[in-house]
PDB file of C-alpha atoms in Angstrom:
ATOM      1  CA  MET A   1      -0.993  -8.186  29.165  1.00 29.00           C
ATOM      2  CA  PRO A   2      -1.873  -8.561  25.448  1.00 34.00           C
ATOM      3  CA  ASP A   3       1.066  -7.794  23.253  1.00 37.00           C
ATOM      4  CA  GLY A   4      -0.873  -4.956  21.591  1.00 38.00           C
ATOM      5  CA  ASP A   5      -1.073  -3.236  24.991  1.00 39.00           C
ATOM      6  CA  ARG A   6       2.495  -4.104  25.922  1.00 34.00           C
ATOM      7  CA  MET A   7       4.785  -1.897  27.917  1.00 32.00           C
ATOM      8  CA  PRO A   8       7.220  -0.124  25.588  1.00 34.00           C
ATOM      9  CA  SER A   9      10.742  -1.424  25.461  1.00 38.00           C
ATOM     10  CA  PRO A  10      13.402   0.927  26.866  1.00 34.00           C
ATOM     11  CA  GLU A  11      15.324   0.315  23.642  1.00 39.00           C
ATOM     12  CA  GLU A  12      12.571   1.955  21.589  1.00 37.00           C
ATOM     13  CA  PRO A  13      13.180   5.572  20.582  1.00 37.00           C
ATOM     14  CA  GLN A  14      11.429   8.190  22.712  1.00 35.00           C
ATOM     15  CA  TYR A  15       9.126   9.214  19.873  1.00 33.00           C
ATOM     16  CA  ILE A  16       7.849   5.631  19.714  1.00 38.00           C
ATOM     17  CA  ARG A  17       7.334   5.455  23.469  1.00 34.00           C
ATOM     18  CA  ASP A  18       5.410   8.740  23.369  1.00 41.00           C
ATOM     19  CA  LEU A  19       3.308   7.784  20.346  1.00 53.00           C
ATOM     20  CA  ARG A  20      -0.413   7.572  20.994  1.00 60.00           C
ATOM     21  CA  THR A  21      -1.648   4.096  20.214  1.00 76.00           C
ATOM     22  CA  ASP A  22      -5.168   4.597  21.535  1.00 77.00           C
ATOM     23  CA  ARG A  23      -6.446   5.346  18.038  1.00 77.00           C
ATOM     24  CA  PRO A  24      -6.291   3.081  14.985  1.00 80.00           C
ATOM     25  CA  HIS A  25      -3.823   3.560  12.151  1.00 73.00           C
ATOM     26  CA  PRO A  26      -4.569   2.099   8.690  1.00 74.00           C
ATOM     27  CA  ALA A  27      -1.212   0.305   8.490  1.00 71.00           C
ATOM     28  CA  ARG A  28      -1.736  -1.461  11.809  1.00 77.00           C
ATOM     29  CA  VAL A  29      -5.390  -2.307  11.071  1.00 76.00           C
ATOM     30  CA  TYR A  30      -4.188  -3.803   7.788  1.00 65.00           C
ATOM     31  CA  ASP A  31      -1.507  -5.737   9.668  1.00 75.00           C
ATOM     32  CA  TYR A  32      -4.138  -7.208  11.984  1.00 76.00           C
ATOM     33  CA  LEU A  33      -6.377  -8.202   9.073  1.00 74.00           C
ATOM     34  CA  LEU A  34      -3.401  -9.989   7.506  1.00 71.00           C
ATOM     35  CA  GLY A  35      -2.826 -11.925  10.733  1.00 76.00           C
ATOM     36  CA  GLY A  36       0.118  -9.831  11.921  1.00 74.00           C
ATOM     37  CA  LYS A  37       1.050  -9.028  15.509  1.00 74.00           C
ATOM     38  CA  ASN A  38       2.272  -5.447  15.185  1.00 72.00           C
ATOM     39  CA  ASN A  39      -0.985  -3.778  16.175  1.00 77.00           C
ATOM     40  CA  TYR A  40      -2.705  -2.326  19.223  1.00 79.00           C
ATOM     41  CA  ALA A  41      -6.093  -2.622  20.896  1.00 86.00           C
ATOM     42  CA  ALA A  42      -7.536   0.347  18.993  1.00 83.00           C
ATOM     43  CA  ASP A  43      -6.430  -1.171  15.693  1.00 81.00           C
ATOM     44  CA  ARG A  44      -7.984  -4.527  16.539  1.00 86.00           C
ATOM     45  CA  ALA A  45     -11.226  -2.911  17.688  1.00 81.00           C
ATOM     46  CA  ALA A  46     -11.558  -0.965  14.430  1.00 78.00           C
ATOM     47  CA  ALA A  47     -10.780  -4.065  12.375  1.00 76.00           C
ATOM     48  CA  GLU A  48     -13.290  -6.223  14.254  1.00 82.00           C
ATOM     49  CA  ALA A  49     -15.981  -3.559  13.910  1.00 77.00           C
ATOM     50  CA  GLY A  50     -15.257  -3.436  10.185  1.00 72.00           C
ATOM     51  CA  LYS A  51     -15.568  -7.215   9.975  1.00 75.00           C
ATOM     52  CA  ARG A  52     -18.975  -7.046  11.639  1.00 78.00           C
ATOM     53  CA  ALA A  53     -20.104  -4.489   9.053  1.00 73.00           C
ATOM     54  CA  ASN A  54     -18.603  -6.532   6.218  1.00 70.00           C
ATOM     55  CA  PRO A  55     -17.625 -10.152   6.950  1.00 74.00           C
ATOM     56  CA  ASN A  56     -15.465 -10.121   3.795  1.00 76.00           C
ATOM     57  CA  SER A  57     -13.075  -7.533   5.275  1.00 77.00           C
ATOM     58  CA  LEU A  58     -10.266 -10.102   5.493  1.00 78.00           C
ATOM     59  CA  ILE A  59     -10.235 -10.641   1.731  1.00 88.00           C
ATOM     60  CA  PRO A  60      -9.157  -7.210   0.386  1.00 88.00           C
ATOM     61  CA  PRO A  61      -5.841  -7.091   2.329  1.00 85.00           C
ATOM     62  CA  ARG A  62      -4.893 -10.548   1.082  1.00 87.00           C
ATOM     63  CA  GLU A  63      -5.784  -9.689  -2.513  1.00 93.00           C
ATOM     64  CA  ASN A  64      -3.919  -6.380  -2.254  1.00 92.00           C
ATOM     65  CA  ARG A  65      -0.732  -8.187  -1.249  1.00 89.00           C
ATOM     66  CA  ALA A  66      -1.121 -10.631  -4.124  1.00 92.00           C
ATOM     67  CA  PHE A  67      -1.699  -7.781  -6.589  1.00 96.00           C
ATOM     68  CA  LEU A  68       1.318  -5.894  -5.247  1.00 96.00           C
ATOM     69  CA  ARG A  69       3.507  -8.938  -5.752  1.00 95.00           C
ATOM     70  CA  ARG A  70       2.244  -9.514  -9.297  1.00 97.00           C
ATOM     71  CA  ALA A  71       2.569  -5.853 -10.254  1.00 98.00           C
ATOM     72  CA  VAL A  72       6.113  -5.480  -8.901  1.00 98.00           C
ATOM     73  CA  HIS A  73       7.196  -8.732 -10.539  1.00 98.00           C
ATOM     74  CA  TYR A  74       5.720  -7.571 -13.841  1.00 98.00           C
ATOM     75  CA  LEU A  75       7.502  -4.218 -13.643  1.00 99.00           C
ATOM     76  CA  ALA A  76      10.845  -5.697 -12.604  1.00 98.00           C
ATOM     77  CA  ALA A  77      10.887  -8.826 -14.756  1.00 98.00           C
ATOM     78  CA  GLN A  78       9.075  -7.651 -17.891  1.00 98.00           C
ATOM     79  CA  GLU A  79       9.487  -3.878 -17.991  1.00 98.00           C
ATOM     80  CA  GLY A  80      13.004  -3.719 -16.553  1.00 98.00           C
ATOM     81  CA  ILE A  81      12.098  -1.329 -13.736  1.00 99.00           C
ATOM     82  CA  ASP A  82      14.808  -1.454 -11.070  1.00 98.00           C
ATOM     83  CA  GLN A  83      13.703   1.493  -8.884  1.00 98.00           C
ATOM     84  CA  PHE A  84      10.546   1.588  -6.774  1.00 98.00           C
ATOM     85  CA  LEU A  85       8.898   4.206  -4.569  1.00 98.00           C
ATOM     86  CA  ASP A  86       6.363   2.521  -2.269  1.00 96.00           C
ATOM     87  CA  VAL A  87       4.193   5.157  -0.569  1.00 96.00           C
ATOM     88  CA  GLY A  88       2.044   3.995   2.335  1.00 89.00           C
ATOM     89  CA  THR A  89       4.038   0.819   2.628  1.00 83.00           C
ATOM     90  CA  GLY A  90       2.469  -0.514   5.825  1.00 74.00           C
ATOM     91  CA  LEU A  91       4.079  -2.971   8.190  1.00 68.00           C
ATOM     92  CA  PRO A  92       6.496  -5.501   6.661  1.00 67.00           C
ATOM     93  CA  THR A  93       4.677  -8.501   5.198  1.00 72.00           C
ATOM     94  CA  SER A  94       6.620 -11.042   3.159  1.00 70.00           C
ATOM     95  CA  PRO A  95       7.141 -10.992   0.280  1.00 84.00           C
ATOM     96  CA  ASN A  96       7.938  -7.292   0.488  1.00 87.00           C
ATOM     97  CA  VAL A  97       8.523  -5.037  -2.509  1.00 93.00           C
ATOM     98  CA  HIS A  98      12.311  -5.241  -2.379  1.00 91.00           C
ATOM     99  CA  GLU A  99      12.186  -9.044  -2.114  1.00 91.00           C
ATOM    100  CA  VAL A 100      10.070  -9.338  -5.251  1.00 95.00           C
ATOM    101  CA  ALA A 101      12.022  -6.710  -7.180  1.00 96.00           C
ATOM    102  CA  GLN A 102      15.451  -8.006  -6.156  1.00 94.00           C
ATOM    103  CA  ALA A 103      14.485 -11.572  -7.022  1.00 94.00           C
ATOM    104  CA  ALA A 104      14.180 -10.326 -10.606  1.00 96.00           C
ATOM    105  CA  ASN A 105      17.106  -7.899 -10.379  1.00 95.00           C
ATOM    106  CA  PRO A 106      19.398  -8.068  -7.328  1.00 94.00           C
ATOM    107  CA  ALA A 107      20.480  -4.463  -7.956  1.00 95.00           C
ATOM    108  CA  ALA A 108      16.939  -3.082  -7.630  1.00 96.00           C
ATOM    109  CA  ARG A 109      16.460  -0.121  -5.292  1.00 96.00           C
ATOM    110  CA  VAL A 110      13.394   0.529  -3.158  1.00 95.00           C
ATOM    111  CA  VAL A 111      12.340   3.500  -1.044  1.00 95.00           C
ATOM    112  CA  TYR A 112       9.546   2.850   1.452  1.00 92.00           C
ATOM    113  CA  VAL A 113       7.389   5.708   2.776  1.00 93.00           C
ATOM    114  CA  ASP A 114       4.930   5.700   5.670  1.00 88.00           C
ATOM    115  CA  ASN A 115       3.697   8.231   8.217  1.00 84.00           C
ATOM    116  CA  ASP A 116       3.533   5.811  11.167  1.00 77.00           C
ATOM    117  CA  PRO A 117       6.804   5.798  13.151  1.00 77.00           C
ATOM    118  CA  ILE A 118       6.050   2.265  14.330  1.00 74.00           C
ATOM    119  CA  VAL A 119       5.938   1.091  10.716  1.00 73.00           C
ATOM    120  CA  LEU A 120       9.282   2.706   9.971  1.00 74.00           C
ATOM    121  CA  THR A 121      10.897   1.206  13.066  1.00 73.00           C
ATOM    122  CA  HIS A 122       9.859  -2.287  11.995  1.00 70.00           C
ATOM    123  CA  ALA A 123      10.865  -1.567   8.410  1.00 71.00           C
ATOM    124  CA  ARG A 124      14.379  -0.532   9.357  1.00 69.00           C
ATOM    125  CA  ALA A 125      14.775  -3.665  11.444  1.00 64.00           C
ATOM    126  CA  LEU A 126      13.285  -6.179   9.016  1.00 62.00           C
ATOM    127  CA  LEU A 127      13.530  -4.911   5.452  1.00 61.00           C
ATOM    128  CA  VAL A 128      17.085  -5.810   4.494  1.00 65.00           C
ATOM    129  CA  GLY A 129      17.818  -6.049   0.798  1.00 62.00           C
ATOM    130  CA  THR A 130      20.477  -7.722  -1.308  1.00 64.00           C
ATOM    131  CA  PRO A 131      24.088  -6.488  -1.129  1.00 61.00           C
ATOM    132  CA  GLU A 132      23.773  -5.237  -4.712  1.00 68.00           C
ATOM    133  CA  GLY A 133      20.512  -3.354  -4.154  1.00 76.00           C
ATOM    134  CA  ARG A 134      19.437  -0.673  -1.715  1.00 86.00           C
ATOM    135  CA  THR A 135      16.447  -0.112   0.547  1.00 88.00           C
ATOM    136  CA  LYS A 136      15.672   3.125   2.368  1.00 91.00           C
ATOM    137  CA  TYR A 137      12.807   4.324   4.551  1.00 88.00           C
ATOM    138  CA  ILE A 138      11.207   7.745   4.839  1.00 90.00           C
ATOM    139  CA  GLU A 139       8.814   8.872   7.543  1.00 90.00           C
ATOM    140  CA  ALA A 140       6.509  11.159   5.584  1.00 92.00           C
ATOM    141  CA  ASP A 141       2.838  11.672   4.825  1.00 92.00           C
ATOM    142  CA  LEU A 142       1.342  10.887   1.441  1.00 94.00           C
ATOM    143  CA  ARG A 143      -0.547  14.175   1.655  1.00 94.00           C
ATOM    144  CA  ASP A 144       2.771  16.046   1.568  1.00 96.00           C
ATOM    145  CA  PRO A 145       4.363  14.852  -1.678  1.00 97.00           C
ATOM    146  CA  GLU A 146       7.001  17.581  -1.546  1.00 97.00           C
ATOM    147  CA  ALA A 147       8.352  16.138   1.712  1.00 96.00           C
ATOM    148  CA  ILE A 148       8.631  12.744   0.032  1.00 97.00           C
ATOM    149  CA  LEU A 149      10.282  14.009  -3.132  1.00 98.00           C
ATOM    150  CA  ASN A 150      12.717  16.255  -1.257  1.00 97.00           C
ATOM    151  CA  ALA A 151      13.720  13.651   1.331  1.00 97.00           C
ATOM    152  CA  PRO A 152      17.498  13.100   1.339  1.00 96.00           C
ATOM    153  CA  GLU A 153      16.935   9.335   1.570  1.00 94.00           C
ATOM    154  CA  LEU A 154      15.014   9.347  -1.701  1.00 96.00           C
ATOM    155  CA  GLN A 155      17.475  11.569  -3.507  1.00 95.00           C
ATOM    156  CA  ALA A 156      20.392   9.411  -2.357  1.00 94.00           C
ATOM    157  CA  THR A 157      18.728   6.145  -3.401  1.00 95.00           C
ATOM    158  CA  LEU A 158      16.676   6.707  -6.552  1.00 97.00           C
ATOM    159  CA  ASP A 159      17.884   8.240  -9.798  1.00 98.00           C
ATOM    160  CA  LEU A 160      14.907  10.317 -10.902  1.00 97.00           C
ATOM    161  CA  THR A 161      16.338  10.691 -14.400  1.00 98.00           C
ATOM    162  CA  ARG A 162      15.585   6.976 -14.900  1.00 98.00           C
ATOM    163  CA  PRO A 163      12.179   5.217 -14.791  1.00 99.00           C
ATOM    164  CA  VAL A 164      10.669   4.488 -11.376  1.00 99.00           C
ATOM    165  CA  GLY A 165       7.784   2.271 -10.319  1.00 99.00           C
ATOM    166  CA  LEU A 166       5.462   4.352  -8.101  1.00 99.00           C
ATOM    167  CA  LEU A 167       3.374   2.124  -5.835  1.00 98.00           C
ATOM    168  CA  LEU A 168       0.163   3.486  -4.306  1.00 98.00           C
ATOM    169  CA  ILE A 169      -1.302   0.273  -2.979  1.00 96.00           C
ATOM    170  CA  ALA A 170      -4.422   0.406  -0.786  1.00 93.00           C
ATOM    171  CA  ILE A 171      -3.628   3.958   0.315  1.00 94.00           C
ATOM    172  CA  MET A 172      -5.594   6.466  -1.779  1.00 97.00           C
ATOM    173  CA  HIS A 173      -8.949   5.449  -0.272  1.00 95.00           C
ATOM    174  CA  PHE A 174      -7.662   7.055   2.932  1.00 91.00           C
ATOM    175  CA  VAL A 175      -7.398  10.409   1.132  1.00 95.00           C
ATOM    176  CA  PRO A 176     -10.794  12.154   0.861  1.00 95.00           C
ATOM    177  CA  ASP A 177     -11.709  14.264  -2.151  1.00 96.00           C
ATOM    178  CA  GLU A 178     -11.164  17.501  -0.260  1.00 96.00           C
ATOM    179  CA  ALA A 179      -7.504  16.543   0.280  1.00 96.00           C
ATOM    180  CA  GLY A 180      -6.925  16.292  -3.476  1.00 97.00           C
ATOM    181  CA  PRO A 181      -5.971  12.636  -4.039  1.00 98.00           C
ATOM    182  CA  LEU A 182      -5.647  13.086  -7.810  1.00 98.00           C
ATOM    183  CA  ASP A 183      -3.387  16.109  -7.329  1.00 98.00           C
ATOM    184  CA  ILE A 184      -1.197  14.135  -4.925  1.00 98.00           C
ATOM    185  CA  ALA A 185      -0.755  11.252  -7.347  1.00 98.00           C
ATOM    186  CA  GLU A 186      -0.129  13.656 -10.226  1.00 98.00           C
ATOM    187  CA  ARG A 187       2.523  15.544  -8.249  1.00 98.00           C
ATOM    188  CA  LEU A 188       4.406  12.351  -7.423  1.00 98.00           C
ATOM    189  CA  LEU A 189       4.229  11.214 -11.041  1.00 98.00           C
ATOM    190  CA  SER A 190       5.329  14.623 -12.319  1.00 98.00           C
ATOM    191  CA  ALA A 191       8.706  14.130 -10.619  1.00 98.00           C
ATOM    192  CA  LEU A 192       9.286  10.851 -12.454  1.00 99.00           C
ATOM    193  CA  PRO A 193      10.575  10.571 -16.027  1.00 99.00           C
ATOM    194  CA  SER A 194       8.932   9.100 -19.087  1.00 99.00           C
ATOM    195  CA  GLY A 195       8.871   5.317 -18.901  1.00 99.00           C
ATOM    196  CA  SER A 196       7.948   5.307 -15.207  1.00 99.00           C
ATOM    197  CA  PHE A 197       4.915   3.359 -14.004  1.00 99.00           C
ATOM    198  CA  LEU A 198       2.098   3.793 -11.502  1.00 99.00           C
ATOM    199  CA  ALA A 199       0.679   0.700  -9.783  1.00 99.00           C
ATOM    200  CA  LEU A 200      -2.415   1.522  -7.735  1.00 99.00           C
ATOM    201  CA  SER A 201      -5.172  -0.331  -5.910  1.00 97.00           C
ATOM    202  CA  HIS A 202      -8.272   1.218  -4.367  1.00 98.00           C
ATOM    203  CA  LEU A 203     -11.337   0.066  -2.432  1.00 95.00           C
ATOM    204  CA  THR A 204     -14.687   0.348  -4.187  1.00 97.00           C
ATOM    205  CA  GLY A 205     -18.325   0.158  -3.206  1.00 96.00           C
ATOM    206  CA  ASP A 206     -19.411  -0.758  -6.734  1.00 97.00           C
ATOM    207  CA  PHE A 207     -20.179  -4.384  -5.910  1.00 95.00           C
ATOM    208  CA  ASP A 208     -21.479  -4.113  -2.328  1.00 91.00           C
ATOM    209  CA  PRO A 209     -22.209  -0.452  -1.519  1.00 93.00           C
ATOM    210  CA  LYS A 210     -24.119  -1.040   1.706  1.00 89.00           C
ATOM    211  CA  ALA A 211     -21.353  -3.121   3.287  1.00 87.00           C
ATOM    212  CA  TRP A 212     -18.586  -0.661   2.428  1.00 88.00           C
ATOM    213  CA  GLU A 213     -20.640   2.343   3.502  1.00 89.00           C
ATOM    214  CA  GLY A 214     -20.895   0.614   6.874  1.00 87.00           C
ATOM    215  CA  VAL A 215     -17.154  -0.032   7.049  1.00 86.00           C
ATOM    216  CA  ALA A 216     -16.353   3.574   6.092  1.00 89.00           C
ATOM    217  CA  ALA A 217     -18.734   4.881   8.769  1.00 88.00           C
ATOM    218  CA  ILE A 218     -17.068   2.728  11.437  1.00 83.00           C
ATOM    219  CA  TYR A 219     -13.608   3.936  10.442  1.00 80.00           C
ATOM    220  CA  ARG A 220     -14.762   7.567  10.545  1.00 86.00           C
ATOM    221  CA  LYS A 221     -15.986   7.091  14.114  1.00 82.00           C
ATOM    222  CA  SER A 222     -12.493   5.841  14.956  1.00 77.00           C
ATOM    223  CA  GLY A 223     -10.898   8.929  13.423  1.00 80.00           C
ATOM    224  CA  VAL A 224      -9.832   7.257  10.153  1.00 82.00           C
ATOM    225  CA  ILE A 225     -11.264   8.720   6.956  1.00 88.00           C
ATOM    226  CA  MET A 226     -12.022   6.131   4.286  1.00 89.00           C
ATOM    227  CA  GLN A 227     -13.570   6.977   0.927  1.00 95.00           C
ATOM    228  CA  VAL A 228     -14.377   4.154  -1.467  1.00 96.00           C
ATOM    229  CA  ARG A 229     -14.587   5.133  -5.137  1.00 98.00           C
ATOM    230  CA  THR A 230     -16.230   3.908  -8.329  1.00 98.00           C
ATOM    231  CA  LYS A 231     -14.324   2.373 -11.226  1.00 98.00           C
ATOM    232  CA  PRO A 232     -14.438   5.603 -13.293  1.00 98.00           C
ATOM    233  CA  GLU A 233     -13.097   7.502 -10.275  1.00 99.00           C
ATOM    234  CA  VAL A 234     -10.252   5.011  -9.826  1.00 99.00           C
ATOM    235  CA  GLU A 235      -9.463   5.178 -13.539  1.00 99.00           C
ATOM    236  CA  ARG A 236      -8.917   8.930 -13.218  1.00 99.00           C
ATOM    237  CA  PHE A 237      -5.694   8.250 -11.316  1.00 99.00           C
ATOM    238  CA  PHE A 238      -4.366   6.894 -14.612  1.00 99.00           C
ATOM    239  CA  ASP A 239      -5.355   9.906 -16.724  1.00 98.00           C
ATOM    240  CA  GLY A 240      -2.542  10.646 -19.166  1.00 98.00           C
ATOM    241  CA  LEU A 241      -0.923   7.250 -18.610  1.00 99.00           C
ATOM    242  CA  GLU A 242      -0.874   4.266 -20.931  1.00 99.00           C
ATOM    243  CA  LEU A 243      -2.734   1.507 -19.093  1.00 99.00           C
ATOM    244  CA  VAL A 244      -1.109  -1.900 -19.090  1.00 98.00           C
ATOM    245  CA  ASP A 245      -3.434  -4.678 -20.274  1.00 98.00           C
ATOM    246  CA  PRO A 246      -6.004  -5.570 -18.884  1.00 97.00           C
ATOM    247  CA  GLY A 247      -6.561  -2.030 -17.575  1.00 98.00           C
ATOM    248  CA  VAL A 248      -8.246  -1.264 -14.254  1.00 98.00           C
ATOM    249  CA  GLN A 249      -9.849  -4.448 -12.973  1.00 97.00           C
ATOM    250  CA  SER A 250     -11.019  -6.166  -9.817  1.00 97.00           C
ATOM    251  CA  LEU A 251      -7.703  -7.320  -8.348  1.00 96.00           C
ATOM    252  CA  PRO A 252      -7.929 -11.067  -9.068  1.00 94.00           C
ATOM    253  CA  ARG A 253      -8.643 -10.223 -12.728  1.00 95.00           C
ATOM    254  CA  TRP A 254      -5.381  -8.294 -13.143  1.00 97.00           C
ATOM    255  CA  ARG A 255      -2.917 -10.747 -14.715  1.00 96.00           C
ATOM    256  CA  PRO A 256      -3.986 -13.673 -12.505  1.00 93.00           C
ATOM    257  CA  GLU A 257      -1.671 -16.562 -11.816  1.00 86.00           C
ATOM    258  CA  ALA A 258      -2.729 -20.184 -11.970  1.00 69.00           C
ATOM    259  CA  PRO A 259      -3.969 -21.193  -8.494  1.00 66.00           C
ATOM    260  CA  ALA A 260      -1.808 -23.601  -6.557  1.00 47.00           C
ATOM    261  CA  VAL A 261      -3.115 -27.130  -6.217  1.00 43.00           C
ATOM    262  CA  GLY A 262      -5.321 -27.466  -3.158  1.00 44.00           C
ATOM    263  CA  THR A 263      -5.969 -23.741  -2.701  1.00 49.00           C
ATOM    264  CA  ALA A 264      -9.422 -22.331  -2.062  1.00 51.00           C
ATOM    265  CA  GLY A 265     -11.686 -21.379  -4.938  1.00 60.00           C
ATOM    266  CA  ALA A 266     -11.813 -17.999  -6.613  1.00 80.00           C
ATOM    267  CA  VAL A 267     -13.244 -15.043  -4.737  1.00 90.00           C
ATOM    268  CA  THR A 268     -15.981 -12.866  -6.189  1.00 93.00           C
ATOM    269  CA  ASP A 269     -15.629  -9.222  -7.197  1.00 94.00           C
ATOM    270  CA  ALA A 270     -17.957  -8.282  -4.337  1.00 93.00           C
ATOM    271  CA  GLU A 271     -15.815 -10.124  -1.796  1.00 93.00           C
ATOM    272  CA  VAL A 272     -12.670  -8.363  -3.032  1.00 95.00           C
ATOM    273  CA  SER A 273     -14.146  -4.904  -3.714  1.00 95.00           C
ATOM    274  CA  VAL A 274     -10.785  -3.490  -4.790  1.00 96.00           C
ATOM    275  CA  TYR A 275      -9.761  -2.221  -8.213  1.00 98.00           C
ATOM    276  CA  GLY A 276      -6.184  -2.212  -9.370  1.00 98.00           C
ATOM    277  CA  GLY A 277      -4.183  -1.259 -12.399  1.00 99.00           C
ATOM    278  CA  VAL A 278      -0.767  -0.355 -13.760  1.00 99.00           C
ATOM    279  CA  GLY A 279      -0.065   2.550 -16.102  1.00 99.00           C
ATOM    280  CA  ARG A 280       3.019   3.760 -17.964  1.00 99.00           C
ATOM    281  CA  LYS A 281       4.012   7.409 -18.126  1.00 99.00           C
ATOM    282  CA  ARG A 282       4.549   8.431 -21.729  1.00 95.00           C
TER     283      ARG A 282
END
């Protein structure tokens, strides 16, 4: 039996054993595209269908992880941010946020948020921070920011009178316009003090609209809403914030690192099709 269709372990909580896994979840599709094993048949089917519509579908997840690492390192090492709220964290993939942040500051604190109980089960088992720092996990939905902000785990871990790094990485394209994605981001930011930062990445159809329209249509048929957005639409998430140089860019163009010797050549904007940026709350 493939491990994605495995029999549940008796040690798993009842809510995990009862969870429907016959439909894809963005976090598990993303895990599969990154080469992970914590996914199910429905997740793999959606991912493979997406790859047929756009053969470059493996590139955005990889570039998102690289951007996340660079953004968190920048915030922790250069801006002195030692508290992070990672909403839509996905399944653990090293290096995780707390590993990057605590490498710069061992006392850094991180709260992870996801609405997939399977993600949170893996997170609790695998995401162990430094003795000086703290990591906590909240099962909550991005579309309910009040549940996130009022969670006891968040209030016990983060000091919201001090700057926080809010991470919305590869998550807002799963929030359609009618669900108010800008309002959601604004509400989360409104709870954070001056000097906090937003790091965000978002799929776009600007470079290859036909391919990403096809991917979005396939996801919709699977019950997953995906809405790619233009650069001006992505920039609106940073309204009222002071954008960190170089602004909103295709991910590899945001503070790129020198490639390691022997690595593959640079990817094109069309292959990546994700914008990212970091902004400071005044």
